[in-house]
Coordinates of C-alpha atoms and ligand atoms in Angstrom, one line a residue:
M1 CA -11.7 -5.4 -7.1
P2 CA -9.5 -8.8 -6.6
S3 CA -11.2 -11.1 -9.2
P4 CA -10.2 -15.0 -8.3
A5 CA -6.3 -15.8 -8.5
T6 CA -5.6 -17.2 -11.6
G7 CA -2.7 -19.4 -10.5
T8 CA -1.2 -17.1 -7.8
V9 CA -1.2 -14.1 -9.6
R10 CA -4.6 -11.9 -9.2
Q11 CA -6.3 -10.5 -12.5
L12 CA -7.5 -7.2 -11.6
G13 CA -9.4 -4.6 -13.6
L14 CA -10.1 -1.1 -13.0
H15 CA -12.9 0.0 -11.3
I16 CA -15.3 2.5 -13.3
D17 CA -18.8 3.0 -12.9
G18 CA -19.5 0.0 -10.5
H19 CA -17.7 -2.5 -13.0
D20 CA -13.8 -4.2 -13.0
V21 CA -12.8 -3.5 -16.5
P22 CA -9.5 -3.5 -18.6
A23 CA -7.9 -0.5 -19.6
A24 CA -9.0 0.5 -23.1
S25 CA -5.5 -0.1 -24.4
E26 CA -5.8 -3.3 -22.7
A27 CA -2.3 -3.0 -21.3
T28 CA -1.5 -4.4 -18.0
F29 CA 1.5 -4.4 -15.5
T30 CA 2.5 -6.5 -12.8
S31 CA 2.6 -5.8 -9.0
L32 CA 5.2 -7.8 -7.0
D33 CA 4.8 -9.4 -3.6
A34 CA 7.0 -6.8 -1.7
S35 CA 8.4 -9.7 0.7
T36 CA 9.3 -12.0 -1.9
G37 CA 9.8 -9.9 -5.1
E38 CA 7.3 -12.3 -6.9
V39 CA 4.8 -11.1 -9.4
W40 CA 1.5 -11.4 -7.4
A41 CA -0.8 -9.3 -9.3
R42 CA -1.6 -7.9 -12.9
V43 CA -3.4 -4.9 -13.3
P44 CA -4.4 -2.8 -15.9
D45 CA -1.9 0.1 -17.2
G46 CA -4.7 2.7 -18.0
D47 CA -4.1 6.2 -19.8
A48 CA -6.1 9.3 -20.7
T49 CA -9.0 7.4 -22.2
D50 CA -9.8 5.4 -18.7
V51 CA -9.3 8.5 -16.8
D52 CA -11.9 10.2 -18.7
L53 CA -14.2 7.5 -18.8
A54 CA -14.0 7.5 -15.0
V55 CA -14.3 11.2 -14.3
R56 CA -17.7 11.0 -16.6
A57 CA -18.6 8.4 -14.1
A58 CA -17.8 10.4 -11.4
R59 CA -19.7 13.2 -12.7
R60 CA -23.0 11.4 -13.3
A61 CA -22.8 9.9 -9.7
Q62 CA -22.0 13.1 -8.3
T63 CA -25.2 14.9 -9.9
E64 CA -27.7 12.2 -10.0
T65 CA -26.9 9.5 -6.8
W66 CA -24.3 10.1 -4.7
G67 CA -24.0 14.3 -4.9
A68 CA -28.3 14.2 -4.5
A69 CA -28.4 12.0 -1.5
T70 CA -28.9 13.8 1.7
G71 CA -26.5 14.0 4.3
Y72 CA -28.3 11.6 6.7
Q73 CA -28.2 9.0 3.9
R74 CA -24.6 9.6 2.9
A75 CA -23.8 9.1 6.9
R76 CA -25.7 5.7 7.2
V77 CA -23.6 4.5 3.9
L78 CA -20.2 5.5 5.5
R79 CA -21.1 4.3 8.9
R80 CA -21.8 0.6 7.2
V81 CA -18.4 1.3 5.3
A82 CA -16.6 1.4 8.5
R83 CA -18.5 -1.9 9.9
L84 CA -17.6 -3.9 6.9
I85 CA -13.8 -2.6 6.8
E86 CA -14.0 -4.2 10.4
R87 CA -15.1 -6.9 9.2
D88 CA -12.9 -7.5 6.3
Q89 CA -9.9 -6.0 8.5
E90 CA -7.4 -9.3 8.2
R91 CA -8.2 -9.5 4.5
L92 CA -7.3 -5.9 3.6
A93 CA -4.3 -5.8 5.8
T94 CA -2.8 -8.9 4.5
L95 CA -3.3 -7.6 1.0
E96 CA -2.0 -4.3 2.0
A97 CA 1.3 -5.9 3.7
R98 CA 1.9 -8.0 0.7
D99 CA 1.6 -5.3 -1.6
S100 CA 3.5 -2.5 0.2
G101 CA 5.8 -4.4 2.4
R102 CA 4.8 -2.8 5.5
L103 CA 4.3 -4.9 8.6
L104 CA 1.2 -7.3 8.6
R105 CA 1.1 -5.7 12.5
D106 CA 1.3 -2.1 11.1
T107 CA -1.3 -2.5 8.3
R108 CA -3.7 -4.1 10.9
T109 CA -3.7 -1.2 12.9
Q110 CA -4.0 1.0 9.7
V111 CA -7.2 -1.1 8.6
G112 CA -8.6 -0.4 12.1
F113 CA -7.9 3.3 11.6
L114 CA -9.9 3.4 8.3
A115 CA -13.1 2.4 10.1
D116 CA -12.4 5.4 12.4
W117 CA -12.0 7.9 9.7
F118 CA -15.3 6.8 7.7
N119 CA -17.2 6.6 11.4
Y120 CA -15.4 10.1 12.1
Y121 CA -16.6 11.6 8.5
A122 CA -20.1 10.0 8.8
G123 CA -20.9 12.2 11.6
Y124 CA -19.7 15.5 9.7
A125 CA -22.0 14.2 6.6
D126 CA -25.5 15.1 8.3
K127 CA -23.8 18.5 10.1
L128 CA -22.1 20.2 7.4
A129 CA -24.7 23.1 8.1
G130 CA -23.3 26.3 6.5
R131 CA -24.4 29.2 8.9
A132 CA -26.8 32.4 9.0
M133 CA -24.8 35.8 8.9
P134 CA -26.3 38.5 11.6
G135 CA -26.1 41.8 9.1
E136 CA -26.5 45.3 9.3
R137 CA -29.6 44.8 6.8
P138 CA -32.5 43.7 8.8
D139 CA -34.2 43.2 5.2
M140 CA -32.1 40.6 4.5
L141 CA -31.7 36.8 5.4
V142 CA -28.1 35.9 4.6
Y143 CA -26.8 32.2 5.0
T144 CA -23.8 29.9 3.6
R145 CA -24.0 26.5 2.2
N146 CA -21.1 23.9 2.4
E147 CA -21.7 22.4 -1.2
P148 CA -19.5 19.5 -2.3
I149 CA -16.8 20.4 -4.6
G150 CA -17.6 18.1 -7.3
V151 CA -15.3 15.4 -8.7
V152 CA -12.1 14.6 -6.7
G153 CA -9.1 13.1 -8.3
A154 CA -7.5 11.5 -5.3
I155 CA -3.5 10.4 -6.0
V156 CA -1.7 8.7 -3.3
P157 CA 1.8 7.0 -2.6
W158 CA 3.0 3.7 -1.6
N159 CA 4.1 4.0 1.9
A160 CA 0.5 3.7 3.5
P161 CA -1.6 3.4 0.4
L162 CA -5.2 2.7 2.5
L163 CA -4.5 5.0 4.9
L164 CA -3.5 7.7 2.6
L165 CA -6.5 7.0 0.3
V166 CA -8.9 7.3 3.2
W167 CA -8.0 10.8 4.5
K168 CA -8.9 11.7 1.2
L169 CA -11.8 9.5 0.4
A170 CA -13.9 9.7 3.8
P171 CA -14.3 13.5 4.0
A172 CA -14.7 13.5 0.4
L173 CA -17.7 11.2 0.4
A174 CA -19.0 12.5 3.4
A175 CA -19.0 16.1 1.7
G176 CA -21.0 14.5 -1.2
C177 CA -18.0 14.4 -3.7
T178 CA -17.3 11.3 -6.1
V179 CA -13.6 10.1 -6.4
V180 CA -11.6 9.0 -9.2
V181 CA -8.3 7.2 -7.4
K182 CA -5.1 6.8 -8.8
P183 CA -2.8 4.4 -6.3
S184 CA 0.8 4.0 -6.9
D185 CA 2.1 1.7 -9.6
Y186 CA 4.0 0.2 -6.8
T187 CA 0.7 -0.6 -4.7
P188 CA -2.2 -0.5 -7.0
V189 CA -4.2 -3.5 -5.1
T190 CA -5.7 -2.2 -2.3
A191 CA -7.5 0.5 -3.8
L192 CA -9.3 -2.0 -6.1
A193 CA -9.9 -4.2 -3.1
L194 CA -11.9 -1.4 -1.4
A195 CA -14.2 -1.0 -4.1
D196 CA -16.2 -4.2 -3.0
V197 CA -16.5 -2.7 0.7
L198 CA -18.0 0.5 -0.5
E199 CA -20.3 -0.8 -2.9
E200 CA -21.6 -3.8 -0.8
A201 CA -22.3 -0.8 1.8
G202 CA -24.4 0.9 -0.8
L203 CA -22.3 3.6 -2.3
P204 CA -23.6 4.1 -5.9
A205 CA -21.7 2.9 -9.0
G206 CA -19.6 5.8 -10.1
A207 CA -19.0 7.5 -6.8
Y208 CA -15.5 5.6 -6.3
N209 CA -13.6 4.7 -9.5
V210 CA -10.0 3.4 -9.6
V211 CA -7.8 3.9 -12.7
T212 CA -4.7 2.0 -12.1
G213 CA -1.4 2.9 -14.0
F214 CA 1.7 5.0 -13.9
G215 CA 2.2 8.7 -12.9
P216 CA 3.0 10.3 -16.3
R217 CA 0.1 9.1 -17.9
V218 CA -2.6 8.5 -15.5
G219 CA -1.9 10.9 -12.8
Q220 CA -1.2 13.8 -15.6
A221 CA -4.2 12.9 -17.3
M222 CA -6.1 13.4 -13.9
T223 CA -4.4 16.9 -13.1
A224 CA -4.9 18.3 -16.5
H225 CA -8.7 17.0 -16.7
P226 CA -11.1 19.7 -16.7
G227 CA -13.8 17.3 -15.2
I228 CA -12.0 17.0 -12.1
D229 CA -12.7 19.7 -9.5
K230 CA -10.3 18.9 -6.8
I231 CA -7.1 17.0 -6.9
A232 CA -6.0 15.6 -3.6
F233 CA -2.2 14.6 -3.6
T234 CA -0.1 12.9 -1.2
G235 CA 3.5 12.1 -2.5
S236 CA 6.9 13.5 -3.1
T237 CA 7.4 17.3 -2.9
E238 CA 8.8 17.4 -6.6
T239 CA 5.8 15.9 -8.0
G240 CA 3.7 17.7 -5.7
I241 CA 4.9 21.0 -7.4
A242 CA 4.3 19.5 -10.7
V243 CA 0.8 18.4 -10.1
G244 CA 0.2 21.9 -8.5
Q245 CA 1.3 23.5 -11.9
A246 CA -0.9 21.2 -14.0
A247 CA -3.8 21.8 -11.6
M248 CA -3.7 25.4 -12.0
Q249 CA -4.2 25.2 -15.8
N250 CA -7.9 24.5 -14.8
L251 CA -7.8 26.4 -11.3
T252 CA -8.5 23.1 -10.2
R253 CA -8.6 23.2 -6.2
L254 CA -5.5 21.5 -4.7
T255 CA -4.5 19.6 -1.4
L256 CA -1.1 18.6 -1.3
E257 CA 0.4 16.6 1.5
L258 CA 4.3 16.2 0.7
G259 CA 7.4 15.3 2.3
G260 CA 9.3 16.2 5.6
K261 CA 12.5 16.3 7.2
S262 CA 10.7 16.6 11.0
A263 CA 12.9 17.4 13.6
Q264 CA 13.2 15.6 16.9
V265 CA 14.3 18.3 19.6
V266 CA 15.6 17.0 22.7
L267 CA 16.0 19.9 25.4
A268 CA 18.3 19.1 28.6
D269 CA 15.7 18.3 30.9
A270 CA 13.9 15.4 28.5
D271 CA 13.1 12.2 30.2
V272 CA 15.5 10.0 28.3
D273 CA 13.5 6.7 28.6
N274 CA 10.5 8.5 27.0
A275 CA 12.5 10.4 24.5
V276 CA 14.7 7.2 23.1
N277 CA 11.7 5.8 22.6
G278 CA 10.0 8.2 20.6
I279 CA 13.0 8.9 18.7
I280 CA 13.0 4.8 17.4
N281 CA 9.6 5.1 17.0
G282 CA 10.0 8.3 14.7
I283 CA 12.5 7.2 12.6
F284 CA 12.5 3.6 12.3
L285 CA 8.9 2.6 12.1
G286 CA 7.7 1.8 8.5
S287 CA 11.5 1.5 7.9
G288 CA 11.6 5.1 7.6
Q289 CA 9.4 5.6 5.0
T290 CA 6.9 7.9 6.3
C291 CA 6.2 11.6 5.6
M292 CA 6.0 12.2 9.3
A293 CA 9.4 10.4 10.2
G294 CA 11.4 12.1 12.8
S295 CA 14.7 11.9 10.8
R296 CA 16.5 15.0 12.3
L297 CA 17.4 14.6 15.9
L298 CA 18.6 17.8 17.5
V299 CA 19.7 17.0 21.1
H300 CA 21.2 19.4 23.6
E301 CA 24.9 18.6 24.0
S302 CA 24.4 17.4 27.7
L303 CA 22.7 14.5 26.7
H304 CA 24.2 13.7 23.2
D305 CA 26.5 11.0 24.1
E306 CA 23.9 8.9 26.2
I307 CA 20.5 9.5 24.1
V308 CA 23.2 8.3 20.8
R309 CA 24.3 5.4 22.9
R310 CA 20.7 4.3 23.8
V311 CA 19.5 4.6 20.7
A312 CA 21.8 2.9 18.6
A313 CA 21.7 0.3 21.2
R314 CA 18.0 -0.4 20.2
A315 CA 18.7 0.3 16.7
R316 CA 21.0 -3.1 16.5
Q317 CA 18.3 -5.1 18.1
I318 CA 15.7 -4.3 16.1
R319 CA 14.1 -7.5 14.6
L320 CA 14.3 -7.2 10.7
G321 CA 12.5 -9.8 8.4
S322 CA 9.2 -10.5 6.7
P323 CA 6.5 -7.8 6.8
L324 CA 4.0 -10.9 7.2
S325 CA 6.0 -12.3 10.5
E326 CA 4.5 -11.5 13.8
D327 CA 8.0 -11.2 15.4
T328 CA 9.2 -8.2 12.9
E329 CA 9.9 -4.8 13.9
M330 CA 11.1 -3.4 10.7
G331 CA 10.2 -4.7 7.4
P332 CA 12.3 -4.1 3.7
L333 CA 12.2 -1.2 1.9
V334 CA 9.4 -1.0 -1.3
N335 CA 11.5 -1.4 -4.0
E336 CA 15.3 -1.4 -5.3
Q337 CA 15.4 2.1 -6.5
Q338 CA 14.4 3.3 -2.9
Q339 CA 17.0 1.2 -1.5
K340 CA 19.3 2.3 -3.4
Q341 CA 18.6 6.2 -2.8
V342 CA 18.8 5.3 0.9
L343 CA 22.1 3.9 0.6
D344 CA 23.4 6.8 -1.7
R345 CA 22.5 9.2 0.9
I346 CA 24.3 7.5 3.6
A347 CA 27.3 7.4 1.4
A348 CA 27.1 10.8 0.2
A349 CA 26.8 11.8 4.5
R350 CA 29.9 10.1 5.1
T351 CA 31.9 11.8 2.5
D352 CA 30.5 15.0 4.0
G353 CA 32.0 13.9 7.5
A354 CA 29.2 12.5 9.3
E355 CA 29.9 9.4 11.3
V356 CA 27.9 6.0 11.1
V357 CA 27.5 4.9 14.6
C358 CA 25.2 2.0 13.7
G359 CA 23.7 0.5 10.4
G360 CA 25.2 2.4 7.2
G361 CA 24.5 -0.6 5.0
V362 CA 22.5 -3.8 3.7
P363 CA 22.4 -6.0 6.8
D364 CA 24.0 -9.5 6.5
G365 CA 22.2 -12.7 6.2
L366 CA 18.8 -11.3 4.9
A367 CA 17.4 -11.6 1.4
G368 CA 14.9 -8.8 0.8
L369 CA 15.5 -5.0 0.1
F370 CA 16.7 -4.1 3.6
V371 CA 18.7 -1.1 5.0
A372 CA 19.8 -1.6 8.4
P373 CA 18.6 1.0 11.2
T374 CA 21.1 3.7 10.7
V375 CA 22.5 6.5 13.1
L376 CA 24.9 9.3 11.9
T377 CA 26.2 11.9 14.4
G378 CA 28.4 15.0 13.5
V379 CA 25.6 16.1 11.2
E380 CA 25.6 19.9 10.3
S381 CA 22.4 21.6 9.3
H382 CA 23.9 22.7 5.8
M383 CA 24.6 18.9 4.6
P384 CA 22.1 17.3 2.3
I385 CA 21.4 14.5 5.0
A386 CA 20.0 17.1 6.9
Q387 CA 17.9 19.0 4.3
E388 CA 16.7 16.1 2.2
E389 CA 13.9 13.4 2.7
V390 CA 15.8 10.1 2.6
F391 CA 12.8 8.2 3.5
G392 CA 14.3 5.3 4.7
P393 CA 15.6 4.2 8.1
V394 CA 18.5 6.9 8.7
L395 CA 18.4 9.3 11.6
A396 CA 21.0 12.3 11.3
V397 CA 21.9 13.8 14.8
T398 CA 23.0 17.6 15.4
T399 CA 23.7 18.8 18.8
F400 CA 22.6 22.4 20.2
S401 CA 23.4 24.3 23.5
T402 CA 20.9 26.8 23.5
E403 CA 17.0 26.9 23.0
D404 CA 17.1 29.5 20.7
E405 CA 20.0 27.2 18.6
A406 CA 17.6 24.4 18.9
V407 CA 14.4 26.5 17.4
R408 CA 16.8 27.7 14.6
L409 CA 18.1 24.6 13.5
A410 CA 14.6 22.8 13.6
N411 CA 13.1 25.6 11.3
D412 CA 16.5 25.4 8.9
S413 CA 14.4 23.4 6.7
R414 CA 12.3 23.8 3.6
F415 CA 9.8 21.4 4.9
G416 CA 7.5 21.8 8.1
L417 CA 5.4 18.6 8.1
A418 CA 6.0 17.6 12.0
A419 CA 8.3 18.0 14.6
A420 CA 8.3 17.0 18.4
V421 CA 9.9 18.6 21.9
W422 CA 11.2 16.5 24.6
S423 CA 11.2 18.3 28.0
Q424 CA 9.8 17.7 31.4
N425 CA 9.4 21.3 32.0
V426 CA 5.9 22.6 30.2
H427 CA 6.7 26.1 29.9
R428 CA 9.9 25.4 28.4
A429 CA 8.1 22.6 26.0
L430 CA 5.4 24.7 24.9
S431 CA 7.6 27.8 24.2
V432 CA 9.6 26.1 21.9
A433 CA 6.6 24.1 20.3
H434 CA 5.4 27.3 19.6
R435 CA 8.1 28.5 17.8
L436 CA 8.6 25.5 15.4
R437 CA 7.5 26.0 12.1
A438 CA 5.6 22.5 11.4
G439 CA 2.1 21.7 10.8
T440 CA 2.0 19.4 13.8
V441 CA 4.4 19.6 16.9
W442 CA 4.3 16.8 19.2
V443 CA 5.3 17.1 22.9
N444 CA 7.0 14.1 24.6
T445 CA 5.3 11.8 22.1
Y446 CA 5.4 11.0 18.5
R447 CA 3.5 10.0 15.6
A448 CA 0.0 10.6 17.2
F449 CA -2.8 11.3 14.8
S450 CA -6.6 11.0 14.6
P451 CA -9.2 11.8 12.5
G452 CA -10.5 14.8 14.5
V453 CA -6.9 16.4 14.3
P454 CA -6.1 18.4 11.4
F455 CA -2.9 17.4 9.5
G456 CA -0.6 19.1 6.9
G457 CA 2.4 21.0 6.3
F458 CA 4.1 24.1 6.2
G459 CA 6.5 25.3 3.5
H460 CA 7.6 22.6 1.1
S461 CA 5.5 20.1 3.3
G462 CA 2.3 20.9 1.4
M463 CA -0.8 23.2 1.0
G464 CA -4.0 22.6 2.8
R465 CA -5.0 20.1 5.8
E466 CA -6.3 16.7 5.8
N467 CA -8.5 15.6 8.5
G468 CA -10.6 17.4 11.3
L469 CA -13.0 20.2 10.2
E470 CA -10.4 21.6 7.8
G471 CA -10.2 18.3 6.4
I472 CA -13.9 18.0 4.9
L473 CA -14.2 21.9 4.3
A474 CA -11.6 21.2 1.8
Y475 CA -14.3 19.4 -0.4
T476 CA -16.7 21.7 -0.3
E477 CA -17.3 25.3 -1.7
T478 CA -19.0 28.0 0.2
K479 CA -21.6 29.6 -1.4
S480 CA -23.6 32.8 0.2
V481 CA -27.4 32.9 -0.3
W482 CA -28.8 36.3 0.0
V483 CA -32.6 36.5 0.3
E484 CA -34.4 39.9 0.1
L485 CA -37.4 39.7 2.9
A486 CA -38.9 43.3 2.4
G487 CA -40.5 42.5 -0.8
R488 CA -39.7 46.0 -2.0
T489 CA -38.6 47.2 -5.4
K490 CA -35.6 49.0 -5.2
D491 CA -33.9 51.8 -7.0
P492 CA -31.2 50.5 -9.6
F493 CA -28.9 53.2 -8.6
D494 CA -29.2 52.8 -4.7
L495 CA -26.3 50.7 -3.4
G496 CA -27.6 50.6 0.1
Ligands
TXE1 O1 6.7 9.2 -5.6 P1 5.9 10.4 -6.3 P2 7.5 8.3 -5.8 C1 9.3 10.3 -1.6 C2 10.2 9.2 -1.4 C3 10.3 8.5 -2.9 C4 10.4 9.6 -3.8 C5 9.6 9.1 -5.1 O2 11.4 10.0 -1.0 O3 11.6 7.9 -2.8 O4 9.0 10.4 -3.5 O5 8.4 8.2 -4.8 C6 1.9 10.0 -9.0 N1 1.1 13.7 -12.2 N2 7.9 10.0 -1.3 O6 7.7 8.0 -7.1 O7 6.3 10.7 -7.4 C7 2.4 8.4 -8.6 O8 2.2 7.7 -9.7 C8 0.5 13.2 -11.2 C9 7.7 10.8 0.0 O9 6.2 6.8 -5.5 O10 5.4 11.4 -5.6 C10 2.0 8.2 -7.1 O11 0.9 7.7 -7.3 N3 0.8 12.0 -10.5 C11 6.1 10.9 0.1 C12 2.2 9.6 -6.4 O12 2.2 10.4 -7.8 C13 1.9 11.6 -10.7 C14 5.4 9.6 -0.2 C15 3.3 9.4 -5.9 O13 4.2 9.7 -6.4 C16 3.1 12.1 -11.3 C17 5.8 9.2 -1.3 C18 2.6 13.4 -12.1 N4 3.2 13.8 -13.0 C19 7.1 9.2 -2.0 N5 4.0 11.3 -11.4 C20 5.7 11.4 1.4 N6 6.8 12.4 2.2 O14 4.5 10.7 2.0 C21 3.7 10.6 -10.4 N7 2.2 10.6 -10.0

């Protein structure tokens, strides 16, 4: 929770068991305002001791308060959370924009979504009913219960900090779990700010805890902690694999939402106006720093020149600027390391033979960590620019001549998070959509998502699904209960 600002730098505490506390070691680190590069918050640099305190608090709340509440009681609190988020939308959106560098207008929309997620999962809290089984044995009543998995460790990245946290938090709380959160060290502020809202809504102390700090200390302490029953992780594929390996030591349950290299497949009969806007939205929104970025454009050879010309023309006009300005369409990248990584990948693609149609470097006349919206043509599927997640505003364009070739190219990836098909022929569009190996396929649109629709990846894009019914079941264990009804005493060696 942000305590009153000291000068312009906010001094924040960890949030454990309803209190804002310093790290046990008293160490701190700073968070930068993404648009000015200035230090704007100082937060505790937590370690395994803090994680342990948070897990113990979460366990108490899980067994004694939140986990013991009925689904109806939990639903009421979650609906109040949604209302308070709506009340605090501007405050939370501004904190998120400053900490992450995302556009204020994006973060406003995203904070609006948070309320939708809490309302949606409030609806499940009192309806997680299990089911009764009709059996061959009339003398037995059999039913299942969806019991809370227990204490959840949520590890989240910097690119959409609150939204990706709430994709975990809302279903976990609805299911009766309690949560320990580790936000990214680049964006630690808003997970702490949310604690106020949750507790004002009536969430008991210990149900929501936040330990700020770095991956190798706080993150690893969480994945290795035997008191955490489930890790819900969003981040890079490489870290996700390390998280998974560590979690397996305790058979800790796991969902992983990882990277992507999503293909936008433009068939020869696509509506070009619609496709161009969808391609722009897919790759340049959020400066390309979204897991679902449509970073590969696979376009039919007959439309290649027209689509590339129009995408590049619009890309050159994208208004770059401060995330806090209402006019800005694309903001800076999150940090210097990210900017360097994106520029290095563009340089490597050029060496490999890709051609820069627009962008390709740092734009002139702007202070801040920008990369110009970039379109690269002549990309072949084997090149790293077509295979590796760039996480920046870089579109890699490849042509195809047949639908089979389009499907083969789209599926030629270790990732499988999302894809889009652009075609005015519904039969063709759906036939291609069904052949794509991706957890989400959009037809004639991009980036649609909702609390009710499962989201997650095939292959190296992850494991399990967030959102929808799948999203809440992932925070439960299924228990089957057999009740003998006949009241007879059975022969111990009779299996029937
Ligand atoms: O991600 P990490 P980082 C990609 C993107 C970016 C790169 C690195 O390309 O440039 O990953 O970003 C915590 N055990 N994506 O370093 O490492 C970490 O502190 C447990 C794509 O931010 O995946 C943070 O809270 N936790 C991706 C979270 O894991 C650990 C979104 C994610 O960090 C840990 C983010 C460990 N050993 C980055 N090490 C997407 N596709 O959405 C780190 N963490």
